[in-house]
Coordinates of C-alpha atoms and ligand atoms in Angstrom, one line a residue:
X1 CA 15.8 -22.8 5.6
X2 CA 18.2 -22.6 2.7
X3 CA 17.0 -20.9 -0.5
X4 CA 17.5 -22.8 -3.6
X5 CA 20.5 -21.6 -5.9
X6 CA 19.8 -18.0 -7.9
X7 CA 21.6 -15.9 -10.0
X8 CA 21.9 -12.5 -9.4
X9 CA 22.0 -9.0 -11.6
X10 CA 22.0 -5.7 -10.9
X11 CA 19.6 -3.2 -13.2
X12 CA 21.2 0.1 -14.2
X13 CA 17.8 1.3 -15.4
X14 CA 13.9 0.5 -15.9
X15 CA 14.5 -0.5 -19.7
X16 CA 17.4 -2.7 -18.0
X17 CA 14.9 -4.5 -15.5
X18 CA 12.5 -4.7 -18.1
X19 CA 14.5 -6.5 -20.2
X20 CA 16.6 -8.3 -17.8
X21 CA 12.9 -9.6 -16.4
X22 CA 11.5 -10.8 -20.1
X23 CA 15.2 -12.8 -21.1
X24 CA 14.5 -14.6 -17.4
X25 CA 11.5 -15.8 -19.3
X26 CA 9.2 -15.7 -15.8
X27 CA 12.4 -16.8 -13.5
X28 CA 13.2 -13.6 -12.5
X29 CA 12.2 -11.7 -9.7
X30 CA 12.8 -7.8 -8.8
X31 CA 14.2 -7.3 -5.8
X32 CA 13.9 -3.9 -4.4
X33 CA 14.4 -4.1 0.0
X34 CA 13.9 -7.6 0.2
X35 CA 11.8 -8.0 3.2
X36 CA 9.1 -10.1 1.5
X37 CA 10.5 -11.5 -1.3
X38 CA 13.5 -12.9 0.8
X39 CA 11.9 -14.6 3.4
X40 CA 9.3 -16.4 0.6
X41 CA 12.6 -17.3 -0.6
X42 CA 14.1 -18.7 2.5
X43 CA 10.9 -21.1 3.1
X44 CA 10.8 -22.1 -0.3
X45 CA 7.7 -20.2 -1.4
X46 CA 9.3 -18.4 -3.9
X47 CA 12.1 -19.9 -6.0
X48 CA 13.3 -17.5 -8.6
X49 CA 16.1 -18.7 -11.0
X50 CA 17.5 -15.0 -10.9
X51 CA 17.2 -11.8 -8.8
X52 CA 17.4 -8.6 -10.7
X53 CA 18.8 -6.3 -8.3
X54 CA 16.5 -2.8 -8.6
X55 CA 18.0 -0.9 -5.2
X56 CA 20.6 1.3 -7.6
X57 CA 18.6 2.4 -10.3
X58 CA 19.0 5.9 -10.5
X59 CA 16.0 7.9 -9.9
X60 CA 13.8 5.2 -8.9
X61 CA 13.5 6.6 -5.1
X62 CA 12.1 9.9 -3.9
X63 CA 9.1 12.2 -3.2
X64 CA 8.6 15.0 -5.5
X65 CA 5.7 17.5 -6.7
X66 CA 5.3 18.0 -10.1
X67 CA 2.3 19.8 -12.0
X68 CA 0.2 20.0 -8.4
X69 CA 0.6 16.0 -8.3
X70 CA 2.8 14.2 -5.8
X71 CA 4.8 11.1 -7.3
X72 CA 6.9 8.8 -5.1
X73 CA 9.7 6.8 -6.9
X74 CA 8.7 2.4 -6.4
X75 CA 12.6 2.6 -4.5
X76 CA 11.8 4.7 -1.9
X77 CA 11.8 3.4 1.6
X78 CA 9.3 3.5 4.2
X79 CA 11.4 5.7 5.9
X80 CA 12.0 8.2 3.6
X81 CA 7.9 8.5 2.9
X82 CA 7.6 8.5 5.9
X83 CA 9.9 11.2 7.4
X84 CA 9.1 13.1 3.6
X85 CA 8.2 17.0 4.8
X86 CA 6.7 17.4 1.3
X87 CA 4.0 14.7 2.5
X88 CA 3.7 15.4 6.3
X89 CA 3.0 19.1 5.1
X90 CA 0.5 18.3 1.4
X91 CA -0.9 14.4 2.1
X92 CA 0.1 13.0 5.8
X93 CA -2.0 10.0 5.3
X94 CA 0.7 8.5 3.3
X95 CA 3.7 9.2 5.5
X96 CA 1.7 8.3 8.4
X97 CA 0.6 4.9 7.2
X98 CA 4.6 4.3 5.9
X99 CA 5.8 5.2 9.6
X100 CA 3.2 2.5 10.9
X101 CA 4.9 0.2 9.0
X102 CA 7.2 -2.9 10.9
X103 CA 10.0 -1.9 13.0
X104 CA 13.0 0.8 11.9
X105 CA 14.4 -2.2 10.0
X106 CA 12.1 -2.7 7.8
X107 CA 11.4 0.9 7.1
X108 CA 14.8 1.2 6.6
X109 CA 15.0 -1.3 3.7
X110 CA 11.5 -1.8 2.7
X111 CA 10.1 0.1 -0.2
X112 CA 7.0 1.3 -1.3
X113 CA 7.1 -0.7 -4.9
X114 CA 8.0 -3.7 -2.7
X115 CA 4.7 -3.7 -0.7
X116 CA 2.9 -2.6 -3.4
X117 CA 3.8 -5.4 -5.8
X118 CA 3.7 -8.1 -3.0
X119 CA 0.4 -7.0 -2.1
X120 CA 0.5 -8.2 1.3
X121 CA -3.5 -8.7 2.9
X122 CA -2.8 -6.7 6.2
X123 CA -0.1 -4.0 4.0
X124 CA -1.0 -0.4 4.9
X125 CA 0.3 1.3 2.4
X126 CA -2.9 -0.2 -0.4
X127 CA -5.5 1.8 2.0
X128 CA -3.4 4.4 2.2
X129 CA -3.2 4.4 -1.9
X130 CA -7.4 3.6 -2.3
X131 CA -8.0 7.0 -0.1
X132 CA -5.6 9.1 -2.1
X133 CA -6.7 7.4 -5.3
X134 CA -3.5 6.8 -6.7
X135 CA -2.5 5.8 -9.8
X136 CA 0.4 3.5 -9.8
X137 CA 2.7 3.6 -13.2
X138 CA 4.4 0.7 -14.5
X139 CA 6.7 -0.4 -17.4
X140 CA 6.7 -3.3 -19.0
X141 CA 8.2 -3.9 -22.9
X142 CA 4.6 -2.6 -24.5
X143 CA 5.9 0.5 -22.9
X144 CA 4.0 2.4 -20.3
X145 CA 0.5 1.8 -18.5
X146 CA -0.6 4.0 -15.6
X147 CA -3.6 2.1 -12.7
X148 CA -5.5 3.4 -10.6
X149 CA -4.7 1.9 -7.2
X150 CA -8.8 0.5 -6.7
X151 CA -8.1 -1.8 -10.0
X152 CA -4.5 -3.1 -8.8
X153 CA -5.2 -5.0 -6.0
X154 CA -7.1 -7.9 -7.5
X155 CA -6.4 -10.6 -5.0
X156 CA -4.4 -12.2 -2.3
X157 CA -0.8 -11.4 -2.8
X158 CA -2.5 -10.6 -6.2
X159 CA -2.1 -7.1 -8.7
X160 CA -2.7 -6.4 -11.8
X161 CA 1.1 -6.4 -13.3
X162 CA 2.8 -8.7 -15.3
X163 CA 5.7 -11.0 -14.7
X164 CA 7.8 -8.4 -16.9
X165 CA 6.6 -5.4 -15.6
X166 CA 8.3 -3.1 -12.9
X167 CA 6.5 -0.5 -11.0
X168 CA 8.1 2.6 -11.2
X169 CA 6.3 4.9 -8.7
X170 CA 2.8 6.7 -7.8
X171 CA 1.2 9.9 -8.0
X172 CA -1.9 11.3 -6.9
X173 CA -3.0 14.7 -6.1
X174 CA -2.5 15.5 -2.8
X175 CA -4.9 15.8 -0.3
X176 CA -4.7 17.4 3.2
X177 CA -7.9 16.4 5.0
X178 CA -7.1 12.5 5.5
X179 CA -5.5 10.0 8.3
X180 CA -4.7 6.6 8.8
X181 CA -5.8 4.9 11.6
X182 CA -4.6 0.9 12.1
X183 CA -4.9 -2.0 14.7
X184 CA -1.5 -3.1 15.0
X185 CA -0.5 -7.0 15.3
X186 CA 2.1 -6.5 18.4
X187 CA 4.4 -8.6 16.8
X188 CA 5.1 -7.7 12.9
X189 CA 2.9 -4.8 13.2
X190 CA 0.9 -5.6 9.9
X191 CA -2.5 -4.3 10.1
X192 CA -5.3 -6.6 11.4
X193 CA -7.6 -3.7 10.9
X194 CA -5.9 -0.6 8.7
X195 CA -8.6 2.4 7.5
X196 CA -7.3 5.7 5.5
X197 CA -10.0 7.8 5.3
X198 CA -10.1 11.2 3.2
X199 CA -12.8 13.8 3.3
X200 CA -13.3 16.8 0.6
X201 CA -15.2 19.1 2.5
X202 CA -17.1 22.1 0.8
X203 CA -19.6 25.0 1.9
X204 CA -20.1 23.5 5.1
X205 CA -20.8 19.8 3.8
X206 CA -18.7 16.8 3.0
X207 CA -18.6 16.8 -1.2
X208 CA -16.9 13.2 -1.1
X209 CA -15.0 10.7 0.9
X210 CA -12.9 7.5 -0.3
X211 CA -12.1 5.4 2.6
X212 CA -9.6 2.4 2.1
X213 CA -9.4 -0.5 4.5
X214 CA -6.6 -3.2 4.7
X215 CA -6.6 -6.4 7.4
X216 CA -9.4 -7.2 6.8
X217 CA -10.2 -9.2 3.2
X218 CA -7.7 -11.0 0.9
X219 CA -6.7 -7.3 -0.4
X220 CA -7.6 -3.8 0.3
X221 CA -10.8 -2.8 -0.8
X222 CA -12.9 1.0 -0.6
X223 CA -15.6 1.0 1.9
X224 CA -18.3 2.3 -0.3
X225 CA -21.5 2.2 1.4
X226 CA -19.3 4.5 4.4
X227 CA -18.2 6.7 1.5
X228 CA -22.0 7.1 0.5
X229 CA -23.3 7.6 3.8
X230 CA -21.0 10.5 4.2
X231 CA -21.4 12.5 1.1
X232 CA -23.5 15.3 1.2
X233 CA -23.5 15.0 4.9
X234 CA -22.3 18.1 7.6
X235 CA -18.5 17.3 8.7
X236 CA -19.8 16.5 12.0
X237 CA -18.7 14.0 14.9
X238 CA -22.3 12.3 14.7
X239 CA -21.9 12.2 10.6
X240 CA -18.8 10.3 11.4
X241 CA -20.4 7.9 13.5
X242 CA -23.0 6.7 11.8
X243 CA -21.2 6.5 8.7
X244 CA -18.7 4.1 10.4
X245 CA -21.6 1.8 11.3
X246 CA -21.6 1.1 7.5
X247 CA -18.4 -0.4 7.6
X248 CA -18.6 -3.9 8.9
X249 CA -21.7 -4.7 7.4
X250 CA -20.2 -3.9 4.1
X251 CA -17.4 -6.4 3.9
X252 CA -19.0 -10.2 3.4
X253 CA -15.9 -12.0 3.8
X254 CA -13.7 -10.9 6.8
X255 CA -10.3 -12.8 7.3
X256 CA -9.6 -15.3 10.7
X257 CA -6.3 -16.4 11.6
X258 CA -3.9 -16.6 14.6
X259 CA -3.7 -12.9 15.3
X260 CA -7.4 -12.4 15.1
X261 CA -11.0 -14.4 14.7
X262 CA -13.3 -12.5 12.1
X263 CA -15.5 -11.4 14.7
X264 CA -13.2 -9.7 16.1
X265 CA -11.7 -8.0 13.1
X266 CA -15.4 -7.4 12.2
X267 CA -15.8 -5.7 15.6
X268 CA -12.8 -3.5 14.9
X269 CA -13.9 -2.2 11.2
X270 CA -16.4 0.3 12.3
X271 CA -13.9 1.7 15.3
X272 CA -10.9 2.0 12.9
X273 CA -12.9 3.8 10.3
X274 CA -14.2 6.3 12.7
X275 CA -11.0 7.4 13.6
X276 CA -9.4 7.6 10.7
X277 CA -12.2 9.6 10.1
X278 CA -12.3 11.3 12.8
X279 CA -8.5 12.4 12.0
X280 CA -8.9 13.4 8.8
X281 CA -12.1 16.0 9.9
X282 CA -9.8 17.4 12.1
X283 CA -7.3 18.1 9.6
X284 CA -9.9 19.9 7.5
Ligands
LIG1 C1 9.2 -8.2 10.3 C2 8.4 -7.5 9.2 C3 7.4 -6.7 9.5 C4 6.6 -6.1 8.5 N1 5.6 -5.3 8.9 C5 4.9 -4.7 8.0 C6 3.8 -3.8 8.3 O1 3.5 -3.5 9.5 N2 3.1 -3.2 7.3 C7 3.4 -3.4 6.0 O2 2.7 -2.9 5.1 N3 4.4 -4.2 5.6 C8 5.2 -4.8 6.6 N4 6.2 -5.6 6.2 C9 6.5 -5.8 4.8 C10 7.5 -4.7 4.3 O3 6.8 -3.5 4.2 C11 8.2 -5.0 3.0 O4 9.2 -4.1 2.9 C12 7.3 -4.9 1.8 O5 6.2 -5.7 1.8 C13 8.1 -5.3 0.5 O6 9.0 -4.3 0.1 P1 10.5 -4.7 -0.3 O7 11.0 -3.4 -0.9 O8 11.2 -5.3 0.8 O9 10.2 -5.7 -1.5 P2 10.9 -7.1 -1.9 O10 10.8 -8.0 -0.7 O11 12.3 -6.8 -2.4 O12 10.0 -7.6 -3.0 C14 8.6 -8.0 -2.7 C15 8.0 -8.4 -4.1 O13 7.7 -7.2 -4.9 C16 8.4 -7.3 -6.1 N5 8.9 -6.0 -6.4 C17 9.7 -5.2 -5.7 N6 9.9 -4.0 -6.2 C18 9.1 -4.0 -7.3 C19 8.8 -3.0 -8.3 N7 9.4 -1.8 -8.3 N8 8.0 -3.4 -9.3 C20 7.5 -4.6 -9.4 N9 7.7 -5.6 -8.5 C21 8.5 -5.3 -7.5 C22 9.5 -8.4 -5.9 O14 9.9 -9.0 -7.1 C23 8.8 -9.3 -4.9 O15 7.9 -10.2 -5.6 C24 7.0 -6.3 7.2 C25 8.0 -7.1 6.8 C26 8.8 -7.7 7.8 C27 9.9 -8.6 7.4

């Protein structure tokens, strides 16, 4: 299909998109890599009256380190988080759930504000965020307000930011000793069961764990009965195991649809948090 007539306009800045976003009175949409917002567009889903045109905005994209905290510009690709050696080398969980992501295409265009803001139910980057605990910063025109990632996903295709606000990147401290592990569907490759799992290991026990699952619920969610069962715990296979168990009991609600029946995704809970667990112990 046809979508229906828009304007367009490019952003030269945040404070430009901000305000660009609050004359379009709740018209306006941001469009960063387009690979959600223009296919909503294309069946009619979405029908902004204007696009506000974020690719060019300088300093929006990249992975830096700043104070011992790793922030990633909202207009940096899949790609580039993915092939990032700052993050392969100080928090691979995050580049390896951006290189799980699609096909080259979409890494190549997609962006990490993008998936953030569209909030996707099977997106791998929200379980990714949940086990680094990230806090994701955005701007609106009250200025600045900084969330942690486990109070931004509220919903389906749900977060907690305004029509008027822009995302503007994340940063978390960066930890080592996590992985991603995710059930692919063979088509789009969106997660029909997606677990990050990171461990902080000390003295010869597990101190704390935040595990962060995607596929499975209307948005991603921490497994905390799996994040209890492992604290205090030796960092061992057996530890792992029975703190996976946990998993699927944990989540009431468990999506069914054409790529998967609940059951099954409930099957595949427990397996996918073990070895993203399993990956991150090795890494400790
Ligand atoms: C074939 C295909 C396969 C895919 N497979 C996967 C997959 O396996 N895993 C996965 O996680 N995703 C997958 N995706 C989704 C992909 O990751 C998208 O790139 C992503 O969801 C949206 O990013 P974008 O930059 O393209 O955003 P856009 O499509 O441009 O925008 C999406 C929404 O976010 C808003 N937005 C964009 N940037 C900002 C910002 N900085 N601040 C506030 N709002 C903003 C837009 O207004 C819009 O509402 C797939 C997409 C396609 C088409």
């Amino acid at each position: 299909m046809i979508p229906t007539a828009f304007d367009y306009q490019r952003a030269s800045s945040l404070d430009d998109a901000v305000a660009k976003l609050k004359a379009a009175g709740g018209d306006g949409k941001l469009l960063a890599g387009g690979h959600s917002l223009v296919p909503l567009m294309k069946l009619r889903l979405s029908e902004p009256k204007l696009l506000i045109d974020i690719a060019r905005i300088p300093g929006l994209s990249g992975v830096r380190e700043k104070d011992g905290r790793i922030e990633i510009g909202a207009g940096t690709t899949h790609a580039e988080v993915a092939s990032s050696a700052l993050l392969r080398e100080r928090c691979p969980v995050v580049a390896e759930a951006a290189a799980e992501i699609g096909d080259p295409q979409v890494r190549n265009r997609g962006t990490l504000g993008g998936s953030l803001a569209h909030a996707d139910p099977s997106a791998d980057y929200p379980a990714a965020m949940l086990a680094v605990d990230a806090e994701i910063h955005v701007k609106g025109p009250k200025g600045w307000r900084a969330l942690k990632a486990g109070n931004f996903f509220l919903d389906l295709f749900t977060v907690d930011l305004a029509p008027d606000e822009i995302i503007a990147g994340v940063q978390f401290v960066p930890v080592k000793s996590a992985a991603y592990a995710k059930l692919h569907q063979r088509a789009s490759h969106f997660a029909i069961v997606g677990v990050a799992a990171a461990l902080d290991v000390e003295g010869g026990a597990i101190r704390s764990a935040r595990v962060g699952l995607t596929g499975a619920g209307t948005h991603a969610v921490r497994l905390s009965s799996v994040e209890r069962a492992l604290a205090g715990k030796p960092p061992s296979t057996k530890t792992i195991e029975d703190a996976a168990q946990q998993a699927a009991v944990e989540i009431e609600q468990v999506n069914s649809d054409i790529h998967a029946s609940a059951e099954y995704r409930r099957a595949m809970i427990p397996v996918f948090t073990r070895r993203a667990l399993a990956g991150a112990l090795a890494r400790v």
